[in-house]
Structure formats: C-alpha cells, structure tokens
mmCIF file of C-alpha atoms in Angstrom:
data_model
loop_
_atom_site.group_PDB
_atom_site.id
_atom_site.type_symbol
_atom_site.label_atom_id
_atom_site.label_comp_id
_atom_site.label_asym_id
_atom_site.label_seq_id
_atom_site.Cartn_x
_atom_site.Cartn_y
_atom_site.Cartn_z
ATOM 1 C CA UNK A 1 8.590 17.594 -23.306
ATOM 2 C CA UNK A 2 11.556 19.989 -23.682
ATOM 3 C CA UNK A 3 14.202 19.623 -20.774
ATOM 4 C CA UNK A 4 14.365 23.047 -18.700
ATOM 5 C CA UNK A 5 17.098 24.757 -17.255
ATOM 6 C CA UNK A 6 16.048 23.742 -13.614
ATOM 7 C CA UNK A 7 18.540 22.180 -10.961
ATOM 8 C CA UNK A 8 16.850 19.346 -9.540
ATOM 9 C CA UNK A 9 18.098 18.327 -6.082
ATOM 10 C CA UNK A 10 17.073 15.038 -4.442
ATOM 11 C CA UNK A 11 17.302 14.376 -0.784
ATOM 12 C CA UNK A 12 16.484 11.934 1.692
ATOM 13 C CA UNK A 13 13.195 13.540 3.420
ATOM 14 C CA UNK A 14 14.096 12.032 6.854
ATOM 15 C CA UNK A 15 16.958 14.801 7.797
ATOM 16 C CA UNK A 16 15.971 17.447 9.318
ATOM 17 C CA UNK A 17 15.205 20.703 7.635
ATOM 18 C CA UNK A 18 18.807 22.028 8.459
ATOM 19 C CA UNK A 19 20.624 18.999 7.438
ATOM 20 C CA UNK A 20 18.000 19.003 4.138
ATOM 21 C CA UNK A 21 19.433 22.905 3.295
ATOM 22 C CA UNK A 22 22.783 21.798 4.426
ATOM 23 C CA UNK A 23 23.208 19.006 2.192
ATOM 24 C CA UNK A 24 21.313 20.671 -0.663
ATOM 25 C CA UNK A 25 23.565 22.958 -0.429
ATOM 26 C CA UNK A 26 26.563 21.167 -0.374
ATOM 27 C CA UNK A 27 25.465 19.310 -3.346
ATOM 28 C CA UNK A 28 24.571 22.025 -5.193
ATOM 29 C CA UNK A 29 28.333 23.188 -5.074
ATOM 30 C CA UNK A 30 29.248 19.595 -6.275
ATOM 31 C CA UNK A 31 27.336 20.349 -9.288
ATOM 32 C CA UNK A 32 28.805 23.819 -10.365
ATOM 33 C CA UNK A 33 32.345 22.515 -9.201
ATOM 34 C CA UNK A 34 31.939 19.494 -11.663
ATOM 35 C CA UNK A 35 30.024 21.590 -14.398
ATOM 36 C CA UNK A 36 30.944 25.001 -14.424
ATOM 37 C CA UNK A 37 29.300 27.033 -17.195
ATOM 38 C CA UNK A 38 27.804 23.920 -19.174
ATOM 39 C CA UNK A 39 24.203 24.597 -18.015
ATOM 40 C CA UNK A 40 21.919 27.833 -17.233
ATOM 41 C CA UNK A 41 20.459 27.999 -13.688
ATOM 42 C CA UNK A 42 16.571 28.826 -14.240
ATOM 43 C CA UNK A 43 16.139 27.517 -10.974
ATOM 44 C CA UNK A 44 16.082 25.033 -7.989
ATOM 45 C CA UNK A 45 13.603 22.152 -7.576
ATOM 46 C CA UNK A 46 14.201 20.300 -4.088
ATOM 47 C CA UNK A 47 12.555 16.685 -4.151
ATOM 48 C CA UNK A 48 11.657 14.227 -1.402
ATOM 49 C CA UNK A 49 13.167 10.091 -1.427
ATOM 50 C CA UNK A 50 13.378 7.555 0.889
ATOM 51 C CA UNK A 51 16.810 7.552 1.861
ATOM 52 C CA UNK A 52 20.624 6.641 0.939
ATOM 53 C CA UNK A 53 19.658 3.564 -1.176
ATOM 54 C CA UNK A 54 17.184 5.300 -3.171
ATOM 55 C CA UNK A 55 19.473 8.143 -4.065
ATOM 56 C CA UNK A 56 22.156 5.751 -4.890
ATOM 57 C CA UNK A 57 19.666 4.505 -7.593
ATOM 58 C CA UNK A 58 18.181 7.868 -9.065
ATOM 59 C CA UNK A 59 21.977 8.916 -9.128
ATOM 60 C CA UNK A 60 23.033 5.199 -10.890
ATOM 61 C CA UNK A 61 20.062 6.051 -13.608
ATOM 62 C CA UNK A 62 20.381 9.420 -14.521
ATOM 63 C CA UNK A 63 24.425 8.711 -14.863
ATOM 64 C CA UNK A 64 23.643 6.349 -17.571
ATOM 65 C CA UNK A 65 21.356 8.565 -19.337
ATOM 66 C CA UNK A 66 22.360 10.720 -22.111
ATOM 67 C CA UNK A 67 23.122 14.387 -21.726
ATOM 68 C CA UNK A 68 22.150 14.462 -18.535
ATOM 69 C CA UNK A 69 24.179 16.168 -16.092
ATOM 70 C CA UNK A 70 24.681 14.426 -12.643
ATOM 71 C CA UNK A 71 26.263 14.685 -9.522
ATOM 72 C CA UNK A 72 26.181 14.157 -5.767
ATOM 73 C CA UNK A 73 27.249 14.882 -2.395
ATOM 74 C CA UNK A 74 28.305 11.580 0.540
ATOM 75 C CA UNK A 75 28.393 13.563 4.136
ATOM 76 C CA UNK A 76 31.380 11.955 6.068
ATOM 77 C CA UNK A 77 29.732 12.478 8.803
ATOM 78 C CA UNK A 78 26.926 10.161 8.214
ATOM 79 C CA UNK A 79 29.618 7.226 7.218
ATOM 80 C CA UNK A 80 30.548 8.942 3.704
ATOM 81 C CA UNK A 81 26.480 8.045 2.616
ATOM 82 C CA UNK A 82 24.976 9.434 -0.094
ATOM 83 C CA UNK A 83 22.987 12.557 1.156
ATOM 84 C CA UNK A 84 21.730 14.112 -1.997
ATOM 85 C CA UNK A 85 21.904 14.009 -5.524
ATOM 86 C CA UNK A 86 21.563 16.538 -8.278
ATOM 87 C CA UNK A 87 20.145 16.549 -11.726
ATOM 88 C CA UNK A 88 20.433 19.091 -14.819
ATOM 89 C CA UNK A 89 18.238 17.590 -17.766
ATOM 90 C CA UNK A 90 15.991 15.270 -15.748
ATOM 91 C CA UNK A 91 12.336 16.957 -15.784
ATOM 92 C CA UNK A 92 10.087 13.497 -16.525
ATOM 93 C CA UNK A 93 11.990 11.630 -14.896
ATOM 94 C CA UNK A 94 11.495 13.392 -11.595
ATOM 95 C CA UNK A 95 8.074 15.191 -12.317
ATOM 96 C CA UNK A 96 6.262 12.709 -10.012
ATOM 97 C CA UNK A 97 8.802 12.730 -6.870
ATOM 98 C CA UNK A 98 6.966 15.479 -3.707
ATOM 99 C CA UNK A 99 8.627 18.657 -3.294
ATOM 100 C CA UNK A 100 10.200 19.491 0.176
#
C-alpha cells in the first residue's frame, strides 16, 4: 500500500478530551517546526494508546524506520512525559490503532 499524505497523531486515550486537543495540538506544531515543507498535509488522523510507555515505543519504532517522519511532544507539566507522538509515512503500521 502507497503511504498517504496523512498526519497521524497518537495519544494516550486516558486525558481528557481538552488535554487530548491540547496535546495534539502541541505536537502537531513539533512536527511542522521539525519538518517544515518536507511533507503535504492531506490530513489529520488522531489515534487512541495506552499511555506514556506505549507512545515511547510507537515513537522508538517509527524513528528507526526509513523515510518516515517522526516527532513528539513531553508536557512538563505531567513530569516532561511523553504525551503524543506524530507520524508522516506510517499508514500500516497504525491502520489497526481506534480513532479518538
């Protein structure tokens, strides 16, 4: 399967739906900061995990994988943790996570 131009955002599924937009969001401004005009937004694709440890692994794979783009976002306020990560190239890796 060809890799789209969607943004793919994980995030633990246990914040609440503020904190879930707010560290989307924050995330998703990692991601243009760090890549600029390397990739086309199609669009966004928010996806549920289990929390800090499981983000720190989908963010340790897809960092090893080639051309994919990666990046994430640690909130200081919840002890510098990993809140969300985001993916640009990722499709079947992700395609059987839940949406949020």
């Amino acid at each position: 399967m060809d890799q789209s131009d969607k943004l793919f955002i994980l995030i633990y599924k246990r914040l609440s739906r503020s904190q879930q937009t707010v560290q989307s969001s924050h995330a998703a401004i990692e991601f243009a900061l760090k890549y600029g005009k390397e990739w086309k937004h199609e669009s966004l694709v928010l996806l549920a995990t289990d929390g800090a440890d499981e983000l720190e692994q989908w963010y340790d794979w897809f960092d090893n994988q080639p051309g994919y783009k990666v990046s994430s976002f640690r909130e200081p306020y919840y002890d510098n943790r990993m809140t969300a990560v985001v993916c640009h190239g990722c499709d079947n890796d992700v395609k059987d996570l839940r949406l949020l």
